[in-house]
Coordinates of C-alpha atoms in Angstrom, one line a residue:
Chain L
M1 CA 0.0 0.0 0.0
E2 CA 2.8 2.3 1.0
K3 CA 4.4 1.8 -2.5
K4 CA 1.2 2.8 -4.3
D5 CA 1.2 6.1 -2.4
N6 CA 4.8 6.7 -3.2
K7 CA 4.3 6.7 -7.0
L8 CA 5.8 9.8 -8.7
E9 CA 3.6 11.5 -11.2
K10 CA 3.7 14.6 -13.4
L11 CA 2.3 17.9 -12.3
N12 CA 2.2 20.9 -14.7
I13 CA 2.5 24.3 -13.0
N14 CA 2.9 27.3 -15.4
S15 CA 4.3 25.1 -18.2
S16 CA 6.9 23.5 -16.0
V17 CA 6.3 19.8 -15.5
Y18 CA 7.3 18.6 -12.0
L19 CA 7.8 15.0 -10.9
T20 CA 6.0 14.6 -7.6
R21 CA 3.3 12.7 -5.6
L22 CA -0.2 13.7 -6.2
N23 CA -2.7 13.8 -3.4
P24 CA -5.9 11.8 -3.8
A25 CA -8.3 14.8 -3.8
F26 CA -6.3 16.3 -6.7
K27 CA -6.2 13.0 -8.6
N28 CA -9.9 12.2 -8.2
K29 CA -11.3 15.7 -8.8
E30 CA -14.0 16.1 -11.4
P31 CA -13.1 18.4 -14.3
Y32 CA -15.2 21.6 -14.1
K33 CA -18.3 21.7 -16.2
P34 CA -20.2 24.9 -16.8
A35 CA -23.8 24.9 -15.5
D36 CA -26.2 23.2 -18.0
K37 CA -29.4 25.2 -18.1
S38 CA -31.3 22.4 -19.8
K39 CA -31.0 20.2 -16.8
L40 CA -32.3 20.5 -13.2
Y41 CA -30.3 18.8 -10.5
S42 CA -30.9 18.5 -6.7
F43 CA -28.8 21.0 -4.9
I44 CA -29.3 19.1 -1.6
P45 CA -30.2 15.5 -0.8
G46 CA -33.9 15.1 -0.1
T47 CA -37.3 13.7 -1.0
V48 CA -39.4 14.7 -4.0
V49 CA -42.8 15.4 -2.4
E50 CA -44.7 17.2 -5.2
L51 CA -44.4 17.4 -9.0
L52 CA -45.9 20.6 -10.4
V53 CA -45.4 20.0 -14.1
E54 CA -45.8 17.2 -16.6
E55 CA -43.6 16.0 -19.5
G56 CA -44.2 18.1 -22.6
Q57 CA -45.6 21.0 -20.6
E58 CA -44.5 24.5 -21.7
I59 CA -42.8 26.5 -18.9
K60 CA -41.5 29.9 -18.4
K61 CA -38.3 30.8 -16.6
G62 CA -39.1 31.0 -12.9
D63 CA -42.1 28.6 -13.0
E64 CA -42.2 26.2 -10.1
L65 CA -41.4 22.6 -11.1
L66 CA -41.3 20.4 -8.1
V67 CA -41.0 20.4 -4.3
L68 CA -37.9 18.8 -2.8
E69 CA -38.1 18.3 0.9
A70 CA -34.8 18.4 2.7
M71 CA -33.8 19.3 6.3
K72 CA -37.5 19.7 7.1
M73 CA -37.7 22.4 4.4
K74 CA -40.0 22.2 1.4
N75 CA -37.9 23.7 -1.4
R76 CA -39.9 24.8 -4.4
L77 CA -37.5 24.4 -7.3
K78 CA -37.9 26.8 -10.2
S79 CA -37.2 26.6 -13.9
P80 CA -33.8 28.0 -15.0
V81 CA -35.2 28.5 -18.5
S82 CA -38.3 29.0 -20.6
G83 CA -39.2 26.1 -22.9
T84 CA -40.7 22.6 -22.7
V85 CA -40.2 19.9 -20.0
S86 CA -38.7 17.1 -22.1
R87 CA -38.1 14.6 -19.3
I88 CA -38.9 14.1 -15.6
S89 CA -36.4 11.6 -14.1
V90 CA -38.0 11.3 -10.7
E91 CA -41.4 10.4 -9.2
I92 CA -43.2 11.6 -6.0
G93 CA -41.7 10.0 -2.9
K94 CA -38.3 9.4 -4.4
K95 CA -35.3 10.1 -2.2
V96 CA -32.5 11.7 -4.2
P97 CA -28.8 12.3 -3.3
K98 CA -27.3 15.8 -3.9
G99 CA -26.6 16.4 -7.6
S100 CA -29.1 14.0 -9.0
L101 CA -30.8 14.8 -12.3
L102 CA -34.4 15.7 -11.7
M103 CA -35.7 17.1 -14.9
E104 CA -34.6 18.0 -18.5
F105 CA -35.9 20.8 -20.7
K106 CA -35.9 21.8 -24.2
P107 CA -35.2 25.6 -24.0
D108 CA -36.9 28.0 -26.4
Chain N
M1 CA -13.9 11.6 66.3
P2 CA -10.0 11.2 66.6
L3 CA -8.0 12.4 63.6
D4 CA -6.8 9.0 62.5
Q5 CA -10.4 7.9 62.2
K6 CA -11.2 11.0 60.2
I7 CA -8.3 10.2 57.9
R8 CA -9.7 6.7 57.5
E9 CA -13.0 8.1 56.6
L10 CA -11.4 10.4 54.0
Q11 CA -9.6 7.4 52.5
E12 CA -12.9 5.4 52.4
R13 CA -14.6 8.3 50.6
R14 CA -11.8 8.6 48.1
K15 CA -11.8 4.9 47.4
K16 CA -15.5 4.9 46.6
I17 CA -15.2 7.9 44.2
I18 CA -12.2 6.5 42.4
Q19 CA -14.3 3.6 41.3
G20 CA -16.0 6.1 39.0
G21 CA -18.9 4.5 37.1
G22 CA -18.3 1.1 38.6
D23 CA -16.6 -2.2 37.5
K24 CA -19.0 -2.9 34.6
A25 CA -18.6 0.5 33.0
I26 CA -14.8 0.3 33.5
E27 CA -14.7 -3.1 31.9
K28 CA -16.6 -1.7 28.9
Q29 CA -14.2 1.2 28.7
K30 CA -11.2 -1.2 28.7
A31 CA -12.7 -3.5 26.1
M32 CA -12.6 -0.5 23.7
G33 CA -8.8 -0.1 24.2
K34 CA -9.5 2.9 26.4
G35 CA -8.1 3.8 29.8
T36 CA -10.1 5.3 32.6
A37 CA -9.9 9.0 33.1
R38 CA -7.6 8.7 36.2
E39 CA -5.4 6.1 34.5
R40 CA -4.9 8.4 31.5
I41 CA -3.8 11.2 33.8
M42 CA -1.4 9.0 35.7
I43 CA 0.2 7.7 32.5
L44 CA 0.6 11.2 31.0
L45 CA 1.9 13.0 34.1
D46 CA 5.1 12.5 36.0
E47 CA 4.8 9.7 38.6
G48 CA 3.3 10.9 41.8
S49 CA 2.9 14.5 40.5
F50 CA -0.9 14.6 40.2
S51 CA -3.0 16.5 42.7
E52 CA -6.8 16.1 42.1
Y53 CA -9.3 18.8 43.0
D54 CA -13.1 18.8 43.3
M55 CA -13.2 15.1 43.7
F56 CA -16.2 15.3 45.9
V57 CA -18.2 17.5 43.6
E58 CA -21.7 16.2 42.8
H59 CA -24.3 17.3 40.3
E60 CA -27.2 19.4 41.3
A61 CA -29.8 18.3 38.7
R62 CA -33.3 17.7 40.1
D63 CA -35.4 17.1 37.0
F64 CA -36.1 13.7 35.4
D65 CA -35.3 11.8 38.7
M66 CA -31.7 13.0 38.5
D67 CA -31.9 13.8 42.3
K68 CA -31.9 10.0 43.0
K69 CA -28.7 9.5 41.0
S70 CA -25.1 9.9 42.2
L71 CA -22.5 10.7 39.7
P72 CA -19.0 10.5 41.3
S73 CA -16.9 13.6 40.6
D74 CA -19.7 14.5 38.1
G75 CA -17.9 12.6 35.4
V76 CA -14.7 14.7 35.1
I77 CA -11.4 14.6 36.8
I78 CA -9.4 17.9 37.2
G79 CA -6.1 18.7 38.8
T80 CA -2.5 19.7 38.3
G81 CA 0.8 17.9 37.9
T82 CA 4.0 17.9 35.9
I83 CA 5.2 16.5 32.6
E84 CA 9.0 16.1 32.7
G85 CA 9.0 18.8 35.3
A86 CA 6.8 21.2 33.4
P87 CA 3.7 22.3 35.4
I88 CA 0.4 21.2 33.8
A89 CA -3.3 21.8 34.5
I90 CA -5.4 18.9 33.3
F91 CA -9.0 17.7 33.0
A92 CA -10.1 14.3 31.8
Q93 CA -13.8 13.4 31.2
D94 CA -14.8 10.1 32.7
F95 CA -16.9 8.2 30.2
T96 CA -17.8 5.5 32.9
V97 CA -19.8 8.1 34.7
A98 CA -23.0 9.0 32.8
G99 CA -21.0 8.7 29.5
G100 CA -18.8 11.6 30.5
S101 CA -21.8 13.9 29.8
L102 CA -21.4 17.5 30.5
G103 CA -23.7 19.1 33.0
L104 CA -23.4 22.2 35.1
M105 CA -21.0 21.0 37.8
H106 CA -19.0 19.0 35.3
S107 CA -18.5 22.2 33.3
R108 CA -17.7 24.2 36.4
K109 CA -14.9 21.8 37.3
I110 CA -13.5 22.2 33.8
T111 CA -13.7 26.0 33.9
K112 CA -12.2 26.0 37.4
I113 CA -9.1 24.3 36.1
M114 CA -9.0 26.4 33.0
D115 CA -9.1 29.6 35.1
H116 CA -6.4 28.2 37.3
A117 CA -4.2 27.4 34.3
L118 CA -4.6 30.9 32.9
K119 CA -4.0 32.6 36.2
M120 CA -0.9 30.5 36.9
R121 CA 0.3 30.8 33.3
I122 CA 0.7 27.0 32.8
P123 CA -0.2 24.8 29.9
L124 CA -3.7 23.2 29.9
I125 CA -4.4 19.6 28.7
G126 CA -8.0 18.5 28.2
I127 CA -8.8 14.8 27.7
N128 CA -12.2 14.6 25.9
D129 CA -14.3 11.4 26.2
S130 CA -17.9 12.4 26.4
G131 CA -21.3 11.6 25.0
G132 CA -22.0 15.3 24.8
A133 CA -24.4 17.6 26.7
R134 CA -26.3 16.1 29.7
I135 CA -29.8 16.4 28.2
Q136 CA -31.4 16.2 31.7
E137 CA -29.6 19.4 32.7
G138 CA -31.0 21.3 29.7
V139 CA -29.7 24.8 29.1
N140 CA -27.2 24.5 32.0
S141 CA -25.2 22.1 29.8
L142 CA -25.2 24.6 26.9
A143 CA -24.1 27.4 29.3
G144 CA -21.3 25.0 30.4
Y145 CA -19.9 24.6 26.9
G146 CA -20.1 28.4 26.3
E147 CA -18.1 29.1 29.4
I148 CA -15.5 26.6 28.3
F149 CA -15.3 28.1 24.7
F150 CA -14.9 31.6 26.2
R151 CA -12.0 30.5 28.3
N152 CA -10.4 28.7 25.4
T153 CA -10.4 31.9 23.5
L154 CA -9.2 34.0 26.4
S155 CA -6.3 31.7 27.0
S156 CA -5.4 31.4 23.3
G157 CA -1.9 32.7 22.8
V158 CA -1.3 33.1 26.5
I159 CA -0.9 29.5 27.6
P160 CA -0.5 26.4 25.4
Q161 CA -3.8 24.5 25.2
I162 CA -3.7 20.8 24.1
S163 CA -6.8 18.7 23.4
V164 CA -6.7 14.9 23.4
I165 CA -9.7 13.2 21.9
L166 CA -10.0 9.8 23.6
G167 CA -13.6 8.8 22.8
P168 CA -16.6 10.5 21.3
C169 CA -16.6 14.3 21.1
A170 CA -19.7 15.4 19.2
G171 CA -21.9 18.3 18.6
G172 CA -21.0 21.6 20.4
A173 CA -18.3 19.7 22.4
V174 CA -16.0 19.7 19.3
Y175 CA -15.5 23.4 19.5
S176 CA -13.4 23.4 22.6
P177 CA -10.7 21.3 21.0
A178 CA -11.1 23.3 17.8
L179 CA -10.3 26.5 19.7
T180 CA -7.1 25.0 21.3
D181 CA -3.6 24.9 19.8
F182 CA -3.1 21.1 19.2
V183 CA -5.5 18.2 18.9
F184 CA -4.4 14.6 19.4
V185 CA -6.5 11.7 18.0
V186 CA -6.2 7.9 18.4
Q187 CA -7.1 5.3 15.8
N188 CA -10.5 3.6 16.4
I189 CA -11.0 5.6 19.6
S190 CA -11.5 9.3 18.6
K191 CA -14.7 10.3 17.0
M192 CA -15.4 14.0 16.3
F193 CA -18.4 15.5 14.4
I194 CA -21.0 18.2 14.6
T195 CA -23.9 16.0 13.5
G196 CA -23.5 12.2 13.8
P197 CA -24.3 9.5 11.3
E198 CA -27.8 9.0 12.7
V199 CA -28.8 12.6 12.1
I200 CA -27.2 12.6 8.7
K201 CA -29.1 9.5 7.7
T202 CA -32.5 10.8 9.0
V203 CA -32.2 14.2 7.4
L204 CA -30.2 13.6 4.3
G205 CA -30.5 9.9 3.6
E206 CA -26.8 9.5 3.5
E207 CA -25.3 6.5 5.2
I208 CA -21.8 6.7 6.7
S209 CA -20.0 5.1 9.6
M210 CA -18.7 7.1 12.6
E211 CA -15.2 6.2 11.6
D212 CA -15.6 7.4 8.0
L213 CA -17.4 10.5 9.1
G214 CA -15.2 11.7 11.9
G215 CA -12.6 9.1 12.9
A216 CA -9.0 9.7 13.7
K217 CA -7.8 9.1 10.1
V218 CA -10.4 11.5 8.7
H219 CA -9.4 14.4 11.0
S220 CA -5.7 13.7 10.4
E221 CA -5.8 13.3 6.7
V222 CA -8.9 15.0 5.3
T223 CA -10.2 17.8 7.5
G224 CA -6.9 18.9 9.2
N225 CA -8.8 19.3 12.5
A226 CA -6.3 17.0 14.2
H227 CA -2.6 17.7 14.5
F228 CA -1.3 14.4 15.8
Y229 CA -2.4 10.8 15.1
A230 CA -1.5 7.8 17.2
E231 CA -2.3 4.1 17.0
S232 CA -2.8 3.7 20.7
E233 CA -3.4 5.8 23.8
D234 CA 0.2 5.1 25.0
E235 CA 1.7 6.3 21.8
C236 CA -0.5 9.4 22.0
F237 CA 0.7 10.2 25.5
A238 CA 4.3 9.8 24.5
K239 CA 3.7 12.3 21.7
I240 CA 2.1 14.8 24.1
K241 CA 5.1 14.6 26.3
E242 CA 7.4 15.2 23.4
L243 CA 5.3 18.2 22.3
V244 CA 5.4 19.7 25.8
S245 CA 9.2 19.5 25.7
Y246 CA 9.3 21.8 22.7
I247 CA 7.0 24.6 23.9
P248 CA 7.1 27.2 26.6
W249 CA 4.8 27.3 29.6
N250 CA 3.3 30.6 28.6
N251 CA 3.7 33.5 26.2
Q252 CA 6.1 35.4 28.7
Q253 CA 8.7 32.6 28.6
K254 CA 10.8 30.9 26.1
A255 CA 10.8 27.1 25.5
K256 CA 13.3 25.2 27.6
C257 CA 16.7 24.8 25.9
F258 CA 18.4 21.5 26.1
K259 CA 22.1 20.5 25.6
A260 CA 23.1 21.4 22.1
E261 CA 24.0 18.4 19.9
E262 CA 25.2 18.0 16.3
P263 CA 23.0 16.5 13.6
R264 CA 23.6 12.9 12.9
T265 CA 25.5 13.1 9.6
E266 CA 24.1 10.1 7.7
C267 CA 23.0 12.2 4.8
K268 CA 25.2 15.0 3.6
I269 CA 23.2 18.2 3.2
E270 CA 24.8 18.9 -0.3
D271 CA 23.4 15.6 -1.6
I272 CA 19.7 16.0 -0.8
V273 CA 18.4 18.5 -3.3
P274 CA 18.6 17.5 -7.0
D275 CA 19.9 20.1 -9.4
D276 CA 16.9 19.9 -11.7
P277 CA 14.1 22.0 -10.1
K278 CA 11.5 19.7 -11.5
L279 CA 12.8 16.7 -9.6
P280 CA 11.5 15.9 -6.1
Y281 CA 13.2 15.2 -2.8
D282 CA 12.1 15.0 0.9
V283 CA 12.5 18.5 2.4
K284 CA 12.5 16.8 5.9
D285 CA 15.9 15.5 5.0
V286 CA 17.1 19.0 4.8
I287 CA 15.5 19.9 8.1
R288 CA 17.0 16.9 9.8
S289 CA 20.5 17.8 8.4
V290 CA 20.4 21.1 10.4
T291 CA 18.6 20.1 13.7
D292 CA 20.2 18.8 16.9
R293 CA 20.4 15.0 16.7
S294 CA 18.6 15.3 13.4
E295 CA 15.3 15.3 15.2
F296 CA 12.2 16.8 13.7
F297 CA 8.8 16.8 15.5
E298 CA 6.3 17.1 12.7
I299 CA 2.8 18.5 13.1
Q300 CA -0.1 17.6 10.8
K301 CA 2.1 15.0 9.1
R302 CA -0.8 13.4 7.2
W303 CA -2.7 16.5 6.0
A304 CA -1.7 19.0 3.3
K305 CA 1.6 17.2 2.9
N306 CA 2.9 19.7 0.4
M307 CA 3.6 22.0 3.4
V308 CA 5.8 20.7 6.2
I309 CA 5.5 22.2 9.7
G310 CA 7.0 21.2 13.0
F311 CA 9.5 21.8 15.8
G312 CA 13.2 21.0 16.0
R313 CA 16.1 22.2 18.1
I314 CA 19.0 24.2 16.9
N315 CA 21.9 24.6 19.3
G316 CA 19.6 23.2 22.0
C317 CA 16.7 25.6 21.6
T318 CA 13.3 25.2 19.9
V319 CA 12.7 26.5 16.5
G320 CA 9.6 26.2 14.2
F321 CA 10.1 25.0 10.7
V322 CA 7.9 25.9 7.7
A323 CA 8.9 24.2 4.5
N324 CA 7.6 23.5 1.1
Q325 CA 7.6 19.8 0.3
P326 CA 8.6 19.2 -3.4
L327 CA 7.9 15.5 -2.9
E328 CA 4.1 16.2 -2.5
M329 CA 2.2 18.2 -5.1
A330 CA 5.6 19.7 -6.1
G331 CA 5.3 21.7 -2.9
V332 CA 2.6 24.1 -4.2
L333 CA 0.7 26.5 -2.1
D334 CA -3.0 25.7 -2.0
V335 CA -6.0 26.2 0.3
D336 CA -5.0 23.6 2.9
S337 CA -1.3 24.1 2.9
S338 CA -1.8 27.9 3.3
D339 CA -4.1 27.3 6.3
K340 CA -1.6 24.9 7.7
A341 CA 1.4 27.2 7.5
A342 CA -0.4 30.3 8.5
R343 CA -1.7 28.9 11.8
F344 CA 1.6 27.4 12.7
I345 CA 3.4 30.7 12.1
R346 CA 0.9 32.4 14.4
Y347 CA 1.5 29.7 17.0
C348 CA 5.3 30.3 16.9
D349 CA 4.8 34.0 17.0
A350 CA 2.5 33.8 20.0
F351 CA 5.0 31.6 21.9
S352 CA 8.3 33.2 21.1
I353 CA 9.6 30.4 18.9
P354 CA 11.9 31.5 16.0
I355 CA 10.5 30.6 12.6
I356 CA 12.8 29.0 10.0
T357 CA 11.4 28.8 6.5
F358 CA 12.8 26.6 3.8
V359 CA 11.6 27.6 0.3
D360 CA 11.2 25.4 -2.7
L361 CA 7.9 25.9 -4.5
P362 CA 6.7 26.4 -8.1
G363 CA 3.9 28.8 -7.0
Y364 CA 0.1 28.3 -6.4
L365 CA -1.9 25.3 -7.5
P366 CA -4.0 26.2 -10.5
G367 CA -7.6 25.0 -10.8
V368 CA -11.2 25.9 -10.6
D369 CA -11.7 24.0 -7.4
Q370 CA -8.9 26.0 -5.7
E371 CA -10.2 29.3 -6.9
H372 CA -13.8 28.4 -5.8
A373 CA -12.5 27.1 -2.5
G374 CA -11.2 30.6 -1.8
V375 CA -7.5 30.2 -2.4
I376 CA -7.3 34.0 -2.4
R377 CA -8.6 34.3 1.1
H378 CA -6.7 31.3 2.3
G379 CA -3.4 32.2 0.6
A380 CA -3.7 35.7 2.2
K381 CA -3.4 34.1 5.6
V382 CA 0.2 33.1 4.9
L383 CA 1.1 36.7 4.0
Y384 CA -0.7 38.0 7.0
A385 CA 0.9 35.5 9.4
Y386 CA 4.4 36.2 8.2
S387 CA 4.0 39.9 8.1
E388 CA 2.5 40.0 11.6
A389 CA 5.0 37.8 13.2
T390 CA 7.6 39.5 15.3
V391 CA 9.6 36.5 16.4
P392 CA 13.0 36.0 14.6
K393 CA 12.2 35.0 11.0
I394 CA 14.9 33.3 9.1
T395 CA 14.3 32.2 5.5
L396 CA 16.5 29.9 3.4
I397 CA 15.7 29.6 -0.3
L398 CA 16.8 26.1 -1.3
R399 CA 15.8 26.0 -4.9
K400 CA 12.7 27.4 -6.7
A401 CA 11.0 30.5 -5.3
Y402 CA 8.6 31.6 -8.1
G403 CA 6.1 34.4 -8.3
G404 CA 3.6 34.9 -5.5
G405 CA 5.1 31.9 -3.7
Y406 CA 8.4 33.7 -3.4
I407 CA 6.7 36.6 -1.7
A408 CA 4.5 34.5 0.6
M409 CA 7.2 32.2 1.9
G410 CA 8.8 34.5 4.5
S411 CA 10.4 36.8 2.0
R412 CA 12.4 39.9 2.9
H413 CA 9.4 42.0 1.9
L414 CA 7.3 40.5 4.7
R415 CA 10.2 41.5 7.0
A416 CA 12.3 38.3 7.3
D417 CA 15.3 39.1 9.5
F418 CA 17.6 37.0 7.5
V419 CA 17.2 35.7 4.0
F420 CA 19.7 33.1 2.8
A421 CA 19.9 31.3 -0.5
W422 CA 21.8 28.3 -1.7
P423 CA 23.5 28.6 -5.0
S424 CA 20.8 26.3 -6.4
A425 CA 18.2 29.0 -5.7
E426 CA 16.0 30.3 -8.5
I427 CA 14.2 33.4 -7.5
A428 CA 12.1 34.5 -10.4
V429 CA 8.6 35.6 -11.4
M430 CA 7.9 32.1 -12.7
G431 CA 9.6 28.9 -14.0
P432 CA 11.8 29.3 -17.1
E433 CA 9.3 27.4 -19.3
G434 CA 6.4 29.6 -18.5
A435 CA 8.4 32.9 -18.5
A436 CA 10.0 32.1 -21.9
N437 CA 6.6 31.3 -23.4
I438 CA 5.3 34.7 -22.5
I439 CA 8.4 37.0 -22.9
F440 CA 9.5 35.4 -26.2
R441 CA 6.0 34.5 -27.6
K442 CA 6.6 36.5 -30.8
E443 CA 10.0 35.0 -31.5
I444 CA 8.8 31.5 -30.8
N445 CA 5.7 31.9 -33.0
A446 CA 7.7 33.5 -35.8
S447 CA 10.3 30.8 -35.8
D448 CA 10.6 28.1 -38.4
D449 CA 11.2 25.7 -35.6
P450 CA 9.2 27.0 -32.6
D451 CA 10.2 24.1 -30.4
A452 CA 13.9 24.7 -30.9
T453 CA 13.5 28.4 -30.4
R454 CA 11.4 27.8 -27.3
K455 CA 14.2 25.5 -25.9
E456 CA 16.8 28.1 -26.7
K457 CA 14.8 30.9 -25.0
V458 CA 14.1 28.8 -22.0
E459 CA 17.9 28.2 -21.6
E460 CA 18.5 31.9 -22.1
Y461 CA 16.0 32.8 -19.3
K462 CA 17.5 30.1 -17.1
T463 CA 21.0 31.4 -17.4
K464 CA 19.9 35.0 -16.8
F465 CA 17.3 34.7 -14.2
A466 CA 17.1 31.2 -12.7
N467 CA 19.7 32.0 -9.9
P468 CA 19.9 33.7 -6.6
Y469 CA 22.1 36.6 -7.8
V470 CA 19.5 38.8 -9.3
A471 CA 17.7 39.0 -6.0
A472 CA 21.0 39.2 -4.1
A473 CA 22.0 42.2 -6.2
K474 CA 18.9 44.0 -4.9
G475 CA 19.5 43.0 -1.3
Y476 CA 16.4 40.8 -1.2
V477 CA 18.7 38.0 -0.3
D478 CA 21.3 38.8 2.4
A479 CA 23.8 36.0 1.6
V480 CA 24.2 33.3 -0.9
I481 CA 25.6 30.4 1.1
E482 CA 27.0 26.9 0.7
P483 CA 24.7 24.2 1.9
G484 CA 27.4 23.1 4.3
E485 CA 27.3 26.5 6.0
T486 CA 23.6 26.3 6.7
R487 CA 23.5 25.1 10.3
K488 CA 26.3 27.4 11.4
L489 CA 24.5 30.4 9.9
L490 CA 21.2 29.4 11.4
I491 CA 22.8 29.2 14.9
H492 CA 24.3 32.6 14.4
A493 CA 21.1 34.2 13.1
I494 CA 19.1 32.8 16.1
E495 CA 21.7 33.9 18.6
L496 CA 21.8 37.3 17.0
S497 CA 18.0 37.7 17.1
D498 CA 17.7 36.9 20.8
N499 CA 16.8 40.4 21.8
K500 CA 14.9 41.3 18.6
S501 CA 12.6 44.2 19.1
V502 CA 10.2 45.7 16.6
F503 CA 7.6 48.4 16.9
L504 CA 4.2 47.9 15.4
P505 CA 1.4 50.4 15.2
S506 CA -0.9 49.9 18.2
K507 CA -4.2 48.3 17.5
K508 CA -6.8 46.3 19.3
H509 CA -6.3 43.4 16.9
G510 CA -6.0 42.9 13.2
I511 CA -8.6 41.5 10.9
P512 CA -6.8 38.4 9.5
P513 CA -8.4 36.7 6.5
F514 CA -9.7 33.8 8.7

């Protein structure tokens, strides 16, 4: 196990490539992705307690889409875009971890 | 009643109280690899040195049938003693009595010994092993924690405060250790968290074990909340004794000096650092090649390993080392390593321990995660801590000192008292590759063979700027020295700084980028 930790790898800082050990957090980090406005993710783990739209429904930016209960709070999630609900990935009563895909839209 | 009979009665009373929560509870405690509160104190302190106070204190709770319950010493032992002759105030929570829960009298005992430690200007050690607030005592328990936190803060920077987590320490209770200077944890025994696995499961639906949430490993490797990790209570106590030997009793004194001894000379100081700045080595080897007996007492060994901090002795006396570690993440500054260095610098400054900084870093770690985690705010702590520190500050540039990293690592500009550089030092705005790409962009792009031109320009930059002499020519480096001269010069610099005195503008306190 010790040996695996000791492996030297390359790290580029300002065009210079250094030979060094990388820490696990750095090695396992997810590459940054810009926010995708055609998808709605849970910002907190919780339970879907109400669905306020249906697939195919037209929505305007700011319309309420679903209620996610977390930490005893009923969070009313709003649409980030105007367009059509193309897919609902959850049903009422579903417990979702943080960052789960809840809905997809086809923006206008 | 004749005196001898009274003495016998006292002995009887003591005997009864020393049984704590009784045989069954003690057996359970032992089965977990844990000692009882009094055993722990006896192992930690010098033999026969412990005086216990408030042994006969009992709780005053009346609600929930508590008036029918007796809790010996109210679940916490307090007293004073010595460690290798150094005076120590200590408290140890007794898990065998009502799970070491904190009620009003329990907390009053702790605050009594804390007040005593502050008044007598002696170090305080707290052994935490408690289920948390004593619910039956309601808001009195909360008041108790608050009184403890207040005293932790009041004592901070006046007397050393050491926390030892030898059992659960959850909820509000964690904030006392967090306010102290050093936190010790032991494998499988220490558990620290604000909200436990049960709450997390109920509220968030996430399942996690206590160990994975807030065990000794997590706090030593991931959160940085703990400073020392041990595999057993005995190992933990040995480490506490070692730590106590390095630090002064209070902020008016200096740490005790021992007999000066030469480093063990297994590794020659000249042979440690590779010439190529892109190759790694263990900076702890450089530290050990200048300290007495080549000893280095590392702090937060398992967390933010790209920064090395800890104590050593030079010519018999304690110094604090802050060093970039090229072996880990190329020694970059990032959020965690900045926090680690900054807090240690402030510790050394508060307790009159000279700071020796060894510099070899490529700069700051690039990345969205770093920027979004607030590397600006965290990195600023290092600048603040070095600038604010008035203890002797001695900086040695071993190899790379690029860009903002050069400024941050105890540079002349932050009022280092001595800045030395080895001939291998490269003090520049960035590494030759990056610099050549920017300065000679036009030439490189216009060239028929851009790669060859780039190489040529990198070499040109290296020759001109990748050395200590440009900075030395401006007086930013006081002396370019041979590695073999390092220890001699460090000894000289420390001796010379013994009566260092600086005048700062008066203020209530600064606003550090916490």
